PDB file of C-alpha atoms in Angstrom:
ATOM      1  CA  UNK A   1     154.871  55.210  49.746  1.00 43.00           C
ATOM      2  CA  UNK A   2     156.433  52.281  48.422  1.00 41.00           C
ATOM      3  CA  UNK A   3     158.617  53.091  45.207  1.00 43.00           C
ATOM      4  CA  UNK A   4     160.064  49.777  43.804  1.00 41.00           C
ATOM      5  CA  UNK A   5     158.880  48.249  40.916  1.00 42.00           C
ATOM      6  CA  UNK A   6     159.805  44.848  39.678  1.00 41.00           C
ATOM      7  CA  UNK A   7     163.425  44.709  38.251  1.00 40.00           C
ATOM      8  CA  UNK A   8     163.524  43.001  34.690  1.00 39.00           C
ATOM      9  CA  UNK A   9     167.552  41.299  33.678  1.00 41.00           C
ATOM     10  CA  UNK A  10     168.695  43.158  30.704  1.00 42.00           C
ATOM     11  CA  UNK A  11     169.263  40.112  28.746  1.00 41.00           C
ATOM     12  CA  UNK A  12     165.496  39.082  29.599  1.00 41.00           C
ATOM     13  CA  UNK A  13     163.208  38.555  26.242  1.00 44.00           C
ATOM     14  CA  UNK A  14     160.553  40.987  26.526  1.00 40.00           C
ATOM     15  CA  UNK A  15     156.671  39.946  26.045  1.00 45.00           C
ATOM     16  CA  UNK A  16     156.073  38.947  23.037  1.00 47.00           C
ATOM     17  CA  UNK A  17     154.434  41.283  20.669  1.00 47.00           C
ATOM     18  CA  UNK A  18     154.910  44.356  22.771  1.00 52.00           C
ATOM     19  CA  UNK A  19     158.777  45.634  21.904  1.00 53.00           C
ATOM     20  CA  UNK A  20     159.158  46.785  25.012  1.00 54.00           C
ATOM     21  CA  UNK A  21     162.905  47.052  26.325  1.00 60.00           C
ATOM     22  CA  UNK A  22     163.341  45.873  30.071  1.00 55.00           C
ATOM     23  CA  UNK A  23     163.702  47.619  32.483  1.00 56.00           C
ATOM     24  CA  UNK A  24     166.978  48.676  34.199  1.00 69.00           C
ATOM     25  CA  UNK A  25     167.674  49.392  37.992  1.00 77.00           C
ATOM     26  CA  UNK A  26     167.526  52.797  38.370  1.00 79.00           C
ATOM     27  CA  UNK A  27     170.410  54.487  40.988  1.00 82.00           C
ATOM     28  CA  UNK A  28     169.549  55.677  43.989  1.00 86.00           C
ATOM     29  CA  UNK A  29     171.144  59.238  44.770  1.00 88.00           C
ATOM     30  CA  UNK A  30     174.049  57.641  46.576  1.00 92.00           C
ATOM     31  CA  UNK A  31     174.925  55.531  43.853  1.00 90.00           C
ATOM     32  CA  UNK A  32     175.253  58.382  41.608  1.00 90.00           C
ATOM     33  CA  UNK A  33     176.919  60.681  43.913  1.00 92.00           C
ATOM     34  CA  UNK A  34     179.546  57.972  44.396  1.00 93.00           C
ATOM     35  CA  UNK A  35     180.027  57.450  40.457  1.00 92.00           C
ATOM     36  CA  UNK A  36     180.451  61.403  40.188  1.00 93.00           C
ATOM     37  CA  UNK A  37     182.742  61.535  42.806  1.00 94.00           C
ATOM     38  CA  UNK A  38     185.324  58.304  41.868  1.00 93.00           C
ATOM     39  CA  UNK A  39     184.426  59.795  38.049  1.00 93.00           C
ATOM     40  CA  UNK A  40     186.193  63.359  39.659  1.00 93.00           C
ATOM     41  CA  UNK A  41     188.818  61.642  41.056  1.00 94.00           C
ATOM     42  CA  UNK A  42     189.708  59.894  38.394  1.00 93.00           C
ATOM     43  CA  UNK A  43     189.380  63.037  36.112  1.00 92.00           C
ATOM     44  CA  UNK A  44     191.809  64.678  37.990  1.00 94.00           C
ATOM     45  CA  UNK A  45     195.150  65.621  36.258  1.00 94.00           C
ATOM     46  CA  UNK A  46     192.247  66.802  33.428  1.00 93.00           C
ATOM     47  CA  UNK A  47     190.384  69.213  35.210  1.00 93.00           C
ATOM     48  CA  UNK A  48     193.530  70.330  36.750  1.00 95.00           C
ATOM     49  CA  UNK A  49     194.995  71.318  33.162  1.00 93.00           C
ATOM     50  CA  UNK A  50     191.446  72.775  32.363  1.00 93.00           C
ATOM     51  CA  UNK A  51     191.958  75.547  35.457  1.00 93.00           C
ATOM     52  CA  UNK A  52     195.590  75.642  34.331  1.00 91.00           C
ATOM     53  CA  UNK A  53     194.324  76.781  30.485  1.00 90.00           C
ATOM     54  CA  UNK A  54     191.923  79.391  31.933  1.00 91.00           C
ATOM     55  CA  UNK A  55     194.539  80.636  34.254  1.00 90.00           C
ATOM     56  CA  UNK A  56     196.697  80.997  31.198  1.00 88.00           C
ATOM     57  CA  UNK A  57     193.524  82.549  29.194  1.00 89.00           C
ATOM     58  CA  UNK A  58     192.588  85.314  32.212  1.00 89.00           C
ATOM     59  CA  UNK A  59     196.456  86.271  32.349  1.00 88.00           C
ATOM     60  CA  UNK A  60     197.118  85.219  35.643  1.00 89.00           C
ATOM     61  CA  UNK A  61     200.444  86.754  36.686  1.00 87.00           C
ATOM     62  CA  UNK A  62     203.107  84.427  36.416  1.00 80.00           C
ATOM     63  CA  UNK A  63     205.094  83.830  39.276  1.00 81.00           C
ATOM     64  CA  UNK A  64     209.302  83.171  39.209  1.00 81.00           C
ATOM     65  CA  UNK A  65     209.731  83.039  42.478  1.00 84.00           C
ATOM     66  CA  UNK A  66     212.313  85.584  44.162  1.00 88.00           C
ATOM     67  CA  UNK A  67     214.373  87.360  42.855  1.00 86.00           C
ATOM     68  CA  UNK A  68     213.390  86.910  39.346  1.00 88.00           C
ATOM     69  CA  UNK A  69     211.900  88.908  36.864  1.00 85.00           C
ATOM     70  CA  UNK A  70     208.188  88.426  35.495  1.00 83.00           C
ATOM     71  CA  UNK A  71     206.353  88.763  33.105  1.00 83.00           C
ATOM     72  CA  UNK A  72     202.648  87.640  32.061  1.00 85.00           C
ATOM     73  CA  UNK A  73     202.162  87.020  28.252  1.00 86.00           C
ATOM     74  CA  UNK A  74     199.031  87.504  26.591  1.00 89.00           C
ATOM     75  CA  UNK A  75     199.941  84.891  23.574  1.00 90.00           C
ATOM     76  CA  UNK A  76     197.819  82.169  25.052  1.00 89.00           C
ATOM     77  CA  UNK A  77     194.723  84.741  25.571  1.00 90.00           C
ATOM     78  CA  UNK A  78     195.531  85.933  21.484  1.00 92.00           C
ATOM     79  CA  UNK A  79     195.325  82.526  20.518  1.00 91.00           C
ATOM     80  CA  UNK A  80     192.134  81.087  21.864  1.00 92.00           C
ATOM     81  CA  UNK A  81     190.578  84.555  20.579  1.00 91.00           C
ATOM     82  CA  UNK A  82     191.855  83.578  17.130  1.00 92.00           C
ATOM     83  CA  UNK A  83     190.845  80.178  17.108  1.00 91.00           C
ATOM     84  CA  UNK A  84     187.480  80.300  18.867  1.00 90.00           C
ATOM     85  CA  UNK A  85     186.283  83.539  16.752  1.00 91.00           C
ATOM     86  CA  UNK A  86     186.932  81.573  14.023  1.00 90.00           C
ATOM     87  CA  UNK A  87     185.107  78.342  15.097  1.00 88.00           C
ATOM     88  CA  UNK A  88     182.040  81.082  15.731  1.00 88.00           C
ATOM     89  CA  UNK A  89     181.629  82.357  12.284  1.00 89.00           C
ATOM     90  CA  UNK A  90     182.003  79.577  10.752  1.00 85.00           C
ATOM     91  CA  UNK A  91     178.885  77.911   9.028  1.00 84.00           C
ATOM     92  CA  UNK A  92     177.490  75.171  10.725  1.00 81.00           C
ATOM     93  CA  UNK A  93     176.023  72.452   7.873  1.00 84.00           C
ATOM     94  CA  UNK A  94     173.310  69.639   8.436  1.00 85.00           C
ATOM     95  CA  UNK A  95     173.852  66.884   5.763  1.00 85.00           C
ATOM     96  CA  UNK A  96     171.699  63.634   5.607  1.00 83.00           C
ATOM     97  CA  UNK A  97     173.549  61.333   3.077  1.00 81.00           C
ATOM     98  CA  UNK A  98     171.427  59.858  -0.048  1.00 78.00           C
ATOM     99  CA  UNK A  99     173.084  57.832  -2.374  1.00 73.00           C
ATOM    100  CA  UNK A 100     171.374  57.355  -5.421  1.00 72.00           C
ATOM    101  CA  UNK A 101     167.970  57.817  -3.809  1.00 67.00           C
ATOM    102  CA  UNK A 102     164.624  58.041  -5.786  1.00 81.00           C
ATOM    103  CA  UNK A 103     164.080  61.843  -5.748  1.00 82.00           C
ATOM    104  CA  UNK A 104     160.680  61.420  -2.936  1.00 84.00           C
ATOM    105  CA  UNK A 105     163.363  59.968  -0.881  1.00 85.00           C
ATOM    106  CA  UNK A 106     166.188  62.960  -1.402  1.00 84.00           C
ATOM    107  CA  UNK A 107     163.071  65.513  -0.830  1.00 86.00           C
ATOM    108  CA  UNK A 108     162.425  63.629   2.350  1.00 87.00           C
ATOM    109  CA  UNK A 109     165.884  64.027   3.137  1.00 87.00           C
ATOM    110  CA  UNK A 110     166.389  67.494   2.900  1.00 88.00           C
ATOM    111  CA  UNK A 111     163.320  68.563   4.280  1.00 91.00           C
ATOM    112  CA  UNK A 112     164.859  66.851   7.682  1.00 91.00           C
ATOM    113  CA  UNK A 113     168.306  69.189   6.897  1.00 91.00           C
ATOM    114  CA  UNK A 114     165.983  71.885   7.239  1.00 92.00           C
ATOM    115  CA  UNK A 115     163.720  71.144   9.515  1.00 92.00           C
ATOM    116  CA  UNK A 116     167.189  70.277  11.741  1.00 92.00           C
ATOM    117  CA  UNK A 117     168.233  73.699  10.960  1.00 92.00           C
ATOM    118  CA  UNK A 118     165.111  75.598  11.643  1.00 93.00           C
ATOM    119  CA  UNK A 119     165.544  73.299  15.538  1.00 93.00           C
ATOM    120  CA  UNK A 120     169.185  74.753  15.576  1.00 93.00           C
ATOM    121  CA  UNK A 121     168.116  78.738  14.773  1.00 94.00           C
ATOM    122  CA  UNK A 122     165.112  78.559  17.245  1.00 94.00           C
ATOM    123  CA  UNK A 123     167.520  76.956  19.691  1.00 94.00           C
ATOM    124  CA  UNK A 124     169.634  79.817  19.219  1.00 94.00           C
ATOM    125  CA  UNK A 125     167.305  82.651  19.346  1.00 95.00           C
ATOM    126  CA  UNK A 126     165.998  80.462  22.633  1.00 94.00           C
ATOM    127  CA  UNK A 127     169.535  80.631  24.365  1.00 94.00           C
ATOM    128  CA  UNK A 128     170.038  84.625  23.709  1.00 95.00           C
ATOM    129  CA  UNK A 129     166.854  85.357  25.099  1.00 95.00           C
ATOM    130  CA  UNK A 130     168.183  83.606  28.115  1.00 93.00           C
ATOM    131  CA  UNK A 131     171.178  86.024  27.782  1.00 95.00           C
ATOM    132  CA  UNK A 132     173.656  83.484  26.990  1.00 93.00           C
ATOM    133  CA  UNK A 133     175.611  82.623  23.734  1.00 93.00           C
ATOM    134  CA  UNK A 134     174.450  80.757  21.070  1.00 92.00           C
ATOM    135  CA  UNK A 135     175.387  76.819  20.510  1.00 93.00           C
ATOM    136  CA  UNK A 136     177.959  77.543  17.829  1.00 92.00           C
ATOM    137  CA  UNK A 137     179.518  80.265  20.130  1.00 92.00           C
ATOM    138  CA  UNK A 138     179.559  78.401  23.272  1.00 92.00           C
ATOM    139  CA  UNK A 139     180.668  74.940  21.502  1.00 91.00           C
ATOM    140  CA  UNK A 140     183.926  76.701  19.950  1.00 91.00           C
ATOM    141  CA  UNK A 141     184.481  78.309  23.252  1.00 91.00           C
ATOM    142  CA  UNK A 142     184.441  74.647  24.980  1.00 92.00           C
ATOM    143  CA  UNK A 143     186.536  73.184  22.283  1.00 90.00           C
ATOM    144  CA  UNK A 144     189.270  75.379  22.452  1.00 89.00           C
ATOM    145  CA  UNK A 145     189.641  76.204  26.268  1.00 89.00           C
ATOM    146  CA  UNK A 146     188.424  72.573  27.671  1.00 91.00           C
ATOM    147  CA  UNK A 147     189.488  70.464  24.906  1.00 88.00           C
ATOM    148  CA  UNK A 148     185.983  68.923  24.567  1.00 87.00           C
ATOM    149  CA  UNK A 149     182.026  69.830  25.222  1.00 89.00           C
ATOM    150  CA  UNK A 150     178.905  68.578  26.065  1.00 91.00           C
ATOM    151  CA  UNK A 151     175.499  69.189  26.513  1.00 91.00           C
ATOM    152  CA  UNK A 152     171.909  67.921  27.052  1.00 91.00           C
ATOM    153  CA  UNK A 153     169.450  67.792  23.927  1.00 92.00           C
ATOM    154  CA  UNK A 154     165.811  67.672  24.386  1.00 92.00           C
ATOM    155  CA  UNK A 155     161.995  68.162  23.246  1.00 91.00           C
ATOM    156  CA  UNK A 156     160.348  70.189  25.819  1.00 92.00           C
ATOM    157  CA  UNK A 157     156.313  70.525  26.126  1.00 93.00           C
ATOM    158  CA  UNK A 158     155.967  73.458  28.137  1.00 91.00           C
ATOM    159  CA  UNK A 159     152.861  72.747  30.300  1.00 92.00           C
ATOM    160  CA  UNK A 160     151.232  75.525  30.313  1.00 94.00           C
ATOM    161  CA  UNK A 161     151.165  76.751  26.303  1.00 94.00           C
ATOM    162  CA  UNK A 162     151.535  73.268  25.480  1.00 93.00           C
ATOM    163  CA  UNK A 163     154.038  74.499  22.795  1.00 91.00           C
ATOM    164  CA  UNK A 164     157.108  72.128  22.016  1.00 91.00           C
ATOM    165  CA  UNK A 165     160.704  73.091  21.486  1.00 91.00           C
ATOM    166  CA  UNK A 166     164.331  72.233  21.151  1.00 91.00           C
ATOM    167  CA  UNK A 167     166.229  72.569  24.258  1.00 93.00           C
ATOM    168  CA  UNK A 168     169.829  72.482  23.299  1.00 93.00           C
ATOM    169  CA  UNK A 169     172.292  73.681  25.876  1.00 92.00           C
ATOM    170  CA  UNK A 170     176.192  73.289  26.250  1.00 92.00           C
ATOM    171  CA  UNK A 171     177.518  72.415  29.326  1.00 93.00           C
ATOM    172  CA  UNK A 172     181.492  73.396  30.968  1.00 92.00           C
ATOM    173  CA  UNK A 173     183.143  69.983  30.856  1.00 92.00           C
ATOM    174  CA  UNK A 174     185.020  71.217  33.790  1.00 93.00           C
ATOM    175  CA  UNK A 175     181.115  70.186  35.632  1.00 93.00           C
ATOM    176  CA  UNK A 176     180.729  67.283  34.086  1.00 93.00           C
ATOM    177  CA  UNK A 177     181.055  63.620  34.813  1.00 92.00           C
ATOM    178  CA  UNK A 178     180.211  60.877  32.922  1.00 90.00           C
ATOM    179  CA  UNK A 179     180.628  56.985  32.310  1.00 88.00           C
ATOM    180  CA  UNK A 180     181.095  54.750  29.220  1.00 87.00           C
ATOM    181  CA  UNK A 181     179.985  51.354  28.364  1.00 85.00           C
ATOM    182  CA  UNK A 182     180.204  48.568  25.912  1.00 88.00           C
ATOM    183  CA  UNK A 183     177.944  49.999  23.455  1.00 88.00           C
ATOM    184  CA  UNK A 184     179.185  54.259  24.310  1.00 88.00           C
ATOM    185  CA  UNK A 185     177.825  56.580  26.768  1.00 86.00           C
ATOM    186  CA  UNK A 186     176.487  54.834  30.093  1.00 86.00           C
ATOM    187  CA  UNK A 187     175.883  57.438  32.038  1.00 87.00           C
ATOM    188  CA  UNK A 188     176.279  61.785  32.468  1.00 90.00           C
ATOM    189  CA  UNK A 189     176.119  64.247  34.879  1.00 91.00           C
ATOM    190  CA  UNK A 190     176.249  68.160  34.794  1.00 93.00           C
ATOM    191  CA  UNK A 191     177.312  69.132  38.785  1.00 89.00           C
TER     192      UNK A 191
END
């Protein structure tokens, strides 16, 4: 089967009256195993300090060498229980800014604050069913031991209810790769 398709430059007009974006080359999977694997090179020194910070977190016995006397404190574990139990219970707020709006237009508003929030709580209830945390739980977790998260966000139809959902999941960034561009994220991967 033949599987190219005619390649459109980005800075190409597009037909007029359609608003259609061109169309970008799309990698092949050796292309984006060799961006993941220069990104993990690169990356390094950081993922080395991430498996440094969960060594520290899972107390693992410090060594002296020879001769020397150990000991293993649990101050780093303490702390990142402190911190991340209270990024957990905090209260996570949606706010759309209106300034001055007519009051149909702050009613709009809000109605998307909640309507984010009822995604967010289904998203949640989705995610313990799976027998995992919840986004606020894992997201604190991230942010304290990793030093930064990520994660995919998506509508899924499922095929065969046809019923549509939020699929919100956090990812280690200890798995992750990614690449930036002029205009922010280019490009991400969860290995």
């Amino acid at each position: 089967a033949d599987n190219s398709r005619e390649i459109v430059p980005q800075n190409a007009e597009s037909p007029p009256g359609r608003g259609a974006r061109p169309l970008t080359p799309v990698p092949t999977p050796e292309q984006i195993t060799n961006l993941v694997d220069s990104h993990e090179l690169y990356t390094e020194d950081l993922r080395k300090r991430m498996e440094d910070d969960w060594n520290l977190f899972v107390l693992t016995p410090f060594d002296a060498g020879e001769g020397y006397q150990e000991y293993t404190s649990n101050e780093p574990m303490t702390y990142f229980n402190k911190m991340t139990s209270s990024l957990a219970s905090g209260k996570l707020k949606i706010r759309i800014p209106v300034t001055r709006a007519n009051r149909e237009k702050r009613e709009r508003e809000s109605a998307k604050e909640r309507f984010i929030l009822g995604l967010l709580q289904a998203n949640d209830e989705r995610l313990l069913r799976l027998g995992q945390p919840t986004l606020l739980e894992s997201l604190s977790s991230y942010i304290d031991l990793r030093g930064r998260y990520f994660g995919r966000v998506m509508l899924v139809k499922d095929p065969m209810t046809g019923e549509v959902y939020a699929d919100i999941t956090p990812w280690d960034p200890l798995h992750v790769s990614w690449g930036m561009g002029p205009k922010g994220l280019k490009w991400i991967c969860h290995k």
